Short mmCIF file of C-alpha atoms and ligand atoms in Angstrom, two decimals:
data_model
loop_
_atom_site.label_atom_id
_atom_site.label_comp_id
_atom_site.label_asym_id
_atom_site.label_seq_id
_atom_site.Cartn_x
_atom_site.Cartn_y
_atom_site.Cartn_z
CA MET A 1 8.00 -6.20 3.96
CA MET A 2 5.96 -6.63 0.73
CA PHE A 3 3.83 -8.78 2.64
CA VAL A 4 3.39 -6.24 5.20
CA ILE A 5 2.66 -3.61 3.10
CA HIS A 6 0.01 -5.77 0.95
CA ASP A 7 -1.57 -6.75 4.24
CA ALA A 8 -1.84 -3.10 5.50
CA LEU A 9 -3.68 -2.22 2.06
CA ARG A 10 -6.14 -5.10 2.13
CA ARG A 11 -6.65 -4.06 5.73
CA ASP A 12 -7.52 -0.50 4.26
CA ALA A 13 -9.49 -1.89 1.27
CA THR A 14 -11.70 -3.68 3.83
CA GLN A 15 -12.05 -0.56 6.21
CA LEU A 16 -13.58 1.48 3.22
CA ALA A 17 -15.81 -1.40 2.28
CA ARG A 18 -17.17 -0.90 5.61
CA ALA A 19 -17.43 2.71 5.99
CA VAL A 20 -19.26 2.85 2.53
CA GLU A 21 -21.73 -0.26 3.58
CA HIS A 22 -22.42 1.52 7.08
CA ARG A 23 -22.81 5.04 5.21
CA ASP A 24 -20.43 6.65 7.11
CA LEU A 25 -20.54 9.75 4.60
CA GLU A 26 -24.03 10.95 5.88
CA ASP A 27 -22.40 11.29 9.76
CA PRO A 28 -20.31 14.40 9.84
CA ARG A 29 -17.84 12.96 12.06
CA ARG A 30 -17.73 9.54 10.53
CA ARG A 31 -17.45 11.51 7.17
CA GLN A 32 -14.50 13.33 8.46
CA ALA A 33 -12.87 10.08 9.55
CA LEU A 34 -13.51 8.43 6.50
CA LEU A 35 -11.84 10.93 4.30
CA ALA A 36 -8.87 10.95 6.51
CA GLY A 37 -8.54 6.98 6.35
CA TRP A 38 -9.07 7.40 2.50
CA ASP A 39 -6.50 10.07 2.37
CA VAL A 40 -3.86 7.70 3.81
CA PHE A 41 -4.76 4.44 2.09
CA LYS A 42 -4.88 6.35 -1.42
CA ARG A 43 -1.16 8.15 -0.60
CA GLN A 44 0.34 5.01 0.60
CA LEU A 45 -1.09 2.56 -2.19
CA GLN A 46 0.00 4.97 -5.11
CA ARG A 47 3.65 5.25 -3.38
CA HIS A 48 3.81 1.59 -3.12
CA HIS A 49 3.16 1.23 -6.94
CA GLU A 50 5.03 4.03 -8.26
CA GLY A 51 8.03 2.63 -6.23
CA GLU A 52 7.34 -0.82 -7.57
CA ASP A 53 7.04 0.65 -11.43
CA ARG A 54 10.25 2.65 -10.97
CA ASP A 55 12.29 0.42 -8.77
CA LEU A 56 11.54 -3.02 -8.98
CA TRP A 57 10.13 -4.25 -12.50
CA PRO A 58 12.93 -2.55 -13.94
CA LEU A 59 15.40 -4.10 -12.02
CA VAL A 60 14.24 -7.57 -12.47
CA ARG A 61 13.77 -7.09 -16.00
CA THR A 62 17.69 -6.86 -16.16
CA TYR A 63 17.57 -10.45 -15.44
CA LEU A 64 15.10 -11.62 -17.99
CA PRO A 65 16.69 -10.68 -21.48
CA ALA A 66 15.30 -13.69 -22.83
CA ARG A 67 12.42 -14.88 -20.69
CA ASP A 68 9.31 -13.74 -22.43
CA GLN A 69 6.55 -15.67 -19.98
CA GLU A 70 8.48 -13.60 -17.07
CA ASN A 71 8.71 -10.32 -18.75
CA ALA A 72 5.10 -10.65 -19.76
CA LEU A 73 4.31 -11.13 -15.92
CA LEU A 74 5.99 -8.08 -15.48
CA THR A 75 4.10 -6.34 -17.92
CA GLU A 76 0.65 -7.45 -16.53
CA MET A 77 1.78 -6.19 -12.89
CA GLU A 78 2.30 -2.44 -15.01
CA ARG A 79 -1.01 -3.04 -16.63
CA GLU A 80 -2.84 -3.94 -13.23
CA HIS A 81 -1.34 -0.72 -12.02
CA ASP A 82 -2.48 0.95 -14.62
CA ARG A 83 -6.26 -0.28 -14.05
CA ILE A 84 -5.93 0.63 -10.60
CA ASP A 85 -5.16 4.18 -11.08
CA PRO A 86 -8.85 5.39 -12.49
CA LEU A 87 -10.57 3.37 -9.74
CA ILE A 88 -8.70 5.13 -7.38
CA THR A 89 -9.97 8.55 -8.91
CA ALA A 90 -13.46 7.19 -9.30
CA VAL A 91 -13.60 6.75 -5.43
CA ASP A 92 -12.09 9.81 -4.70
CA THR A 93 -14.26 11.86 -7.06
CA ALA A 94 -17.40 9.83 -5.39
CA LEU A 95 -16.03 10.91 -2.18
CA ARG A 96 -15.56 14.32 -2.69
CA ASN A 97 -19.05 14.65 -4.25
CA SER A 98 -20.98 12.59 -1.66
CA ASP A 99 -22.58 10.55 -3.80
CA PRO A 100 -23.43 7.15 -2.00
CA GLY A 101 -24.46 5.44 -4.95
CA TRP A 102 -21.42 6.09 -7.21
CA LEU A 103 -19.26 5.51 -4.28
CA ALA A 104 -20.81 2.01 -3.46
CA GLU A 105 -20.07 1.15 -7.23
CA ALA A 106 -16.61 2.73 -7.30
CA THR A 107 -15.58 0.99 -4.05
CA VAL A 108 -16.61 -2.67 -5.22
CA ALA A 109 -14.65 -1.94 -8.54
CA PHE A 110 -11.44 -0.65 -6.52
CA ARG A 111 -11.73 -3.22 -4.15
CA GLU A 112 -11.94 -6.04 -6.37
CA GLU A 113 -9.20 -4.97 -8.93
CA LEU A 114 -6.79 -4.27 -6.04
CA LEU A 115 -7.26 -7.50 -4.18
CA ALA A 116 -7.27 -9.77 -7.26
CA HIS A 117 -3.75 -7.74 -8.12
CA LEU A 118 -2.14 -8.07 -4.57
CA GLN A 119 -2.95 -11.74 -4.86
CA HIS A 120 -1.48 -12.11 -8.28
CA GLU A 121 1.81 -10.26 -7.40
CA GLU A 122 2.41 -12.57 -4.27
CA ARG A 123 1.26 -15.59 -6.01
CA ASP A 124 3.41 -15.18 -9.44
CA ALA A 125 5.46 -12.01 -9.20
CA VAL A 126 6.92 -12.22 -5.57
CA PRO A 127 8.53 -15.80 -6.68
CA LEU A 128 9.99 -14.65 -9.72
CA MET A 129 11.61 -11.40 -7.89
CA ASP A 130 12.82 -14.16 -5.08
CA SER A 131 14.52 -16.14 -7.71
CA VAL A 132 16.07 -13.70 -9.63
CA LEU A 133 17.38 -11.00 -7.05
CA SER A 134 20.36 -10.93 -5.14
CA PRO A 135 20.36 -9.72 -1.15
CA GLN A 136 22.35 -6.80 -2.81
CA ASP A 137 19.16 -5.83 -5.23
CA TRP A 138 17.04 -5.98 -2.58
CA LYS A 139 19.09 -3.68 -0.48
CA ALA A 140 19.49 -1.33 -3.35
CA PHE A 141 15.45 -1.23 -3.81
CA SER A 142 15.03 -0.42 -0.10
CA ARG A 143 17.78 2.23 -0.48
CA ALA A 144 15.94 3.52 -3.28
CA GLN A 145 12.15 3.36 -1.36
CA ARG A 146 13.67 5.32 1.60
CA LYS A 147 15.00 7.93 -0.54
CA ALA A 148 11.76 8.35 -2.27
CA THR A 149 10.09 7.98 0.76
CA GLY A 150 12.03 10.83 2.71
CA PHE A 151 11.94 11.47 6.63
CA ARG A 152 8.51 13.21 5.66
CA GLY A 153 7.02 10.20 4.22
CA ALA A 154 8.66 7.74 7.15
CA LYS A 155 6.53 9.76 9.57
CA GLU A 156 3.44 8.12 7.78
CA PHE A 157 4.67 4.93 6.43
CA PHE A 158 5.77 3.39 9.60
CA PRO A 159 2.85 4.18 11.48
CA TYR A 160 0.40 3.15 8.54
CA ILE A 161 2.10 -0.29 8.11
CA LEU A 162 1.98 -1.04 11.79
CA ASP A 163 -1.55 0.24 12.36
CA GLN A 164 -3.40 -2.94 13.88
CA ALA A 165 -0.56 -5.27 12.87
CA ASP A 166 -0.40 -8.28 14.99
CA PRO A 167 1.77 -7.53 17.75
CA GLU A 168 4.44 -10.67 16.99
CA ARG A 169 4.46 -9.35 13.23
CA ALA A 170 5.04 -5.28 14.58
CA ALA A 171 7.83 -6.49 16.97
CA ARG A 172 9.71 -8.03 14.09
CA ILE A 173 9.04 -5.06 11.90
CA SER A 174 10.56 -2.64 14.76
CA LYS A 175 13.62 -4.86 15.60
CA ARG A 176 14.64 -4.26 11.69
CA LEU A 177 14.78 -0.76 12.31
CA PRO A 178 18.06 1.17 13.74
CA PRO A 179 17.25 2.12 17.41
CA PRO A 180 17.10 5.78 16.81
CA LEU A 181 14.15 5.26 14.05
CA ARG A 182 12.72 2.58 16.25
CA ILE A 183 12.32 4.76 19.32
CA LEU A 184 10.92 7.65 16.86
CA VAL A 185 8.58 5.47 15.30
CA GLY A 186 7.09 3.95 18.88
CA ARG A 187 7.26 7.19 20.88
CA VAL A 188 6.57 9.83 18.62
CA TRP A 189 5.62 9.09 15.09
CA GLN A 190 2.94 6.08 16.20
CA PRO A 191 1.18 8.21 18.95
CA ARG A 192 0.77 11.32 16.79
CA TYR A 193 -0.51 8.97 14.18
CA ALA A 194 -3.07 7.84 16.51
CA GLU A 195 -4.26 11.35 16.98
CA THR A 196 -6.02 11.31 13.85
CA ALA A 197 -9.67 9.23 13.60
CA ARG A 198 -9.32 7.21 10.67
CA TRP A 199 -12.27 5.18 9.22
CA ASN A 200 -14.03 5.08 12.27
FE1 FE2 B 1 3.70 -4.80 -3.93
#
């Protein structure tokens, strides 16, 4: 699931860069779609990072009392999240102020930092998590995420990660959902999510 979420975030980092490059702010319809795309991207990214900072890194740390190098890696993860926060604010502010020069600069900085962080996490932190966390730990983490997301959050989360996912992967995700939720996602939440134009 971690890779699925990361890929959705990478997808939107590219969508944002493309919209900025195509000067979507100048056309009212495209501007609205850009703002709608950014809104959900920002929210999902912030929720993902909050979930890791609150429920994942502390859980991994319980297994690392005397492993300085691994603890330092988790500290780097937290610092990278902290560095991304003001970059989100910069993109946000440039968008709200319709400042194309500022937006282009803020987008480059934000995208670079986000992509580097996702790669760093996948290369170093995911193998560390996999080596220490038990299946029960992953279940506990998923439970905590579900609780924090709630029903309202799930309405956006599932269509968000499934948007443009390759069919094989989308089928694998859907298969893991309890049947009533699978039906709700496919028949109600995804069509409703698709009603709003995002990015273009
Ligand atoms: Fe992550």
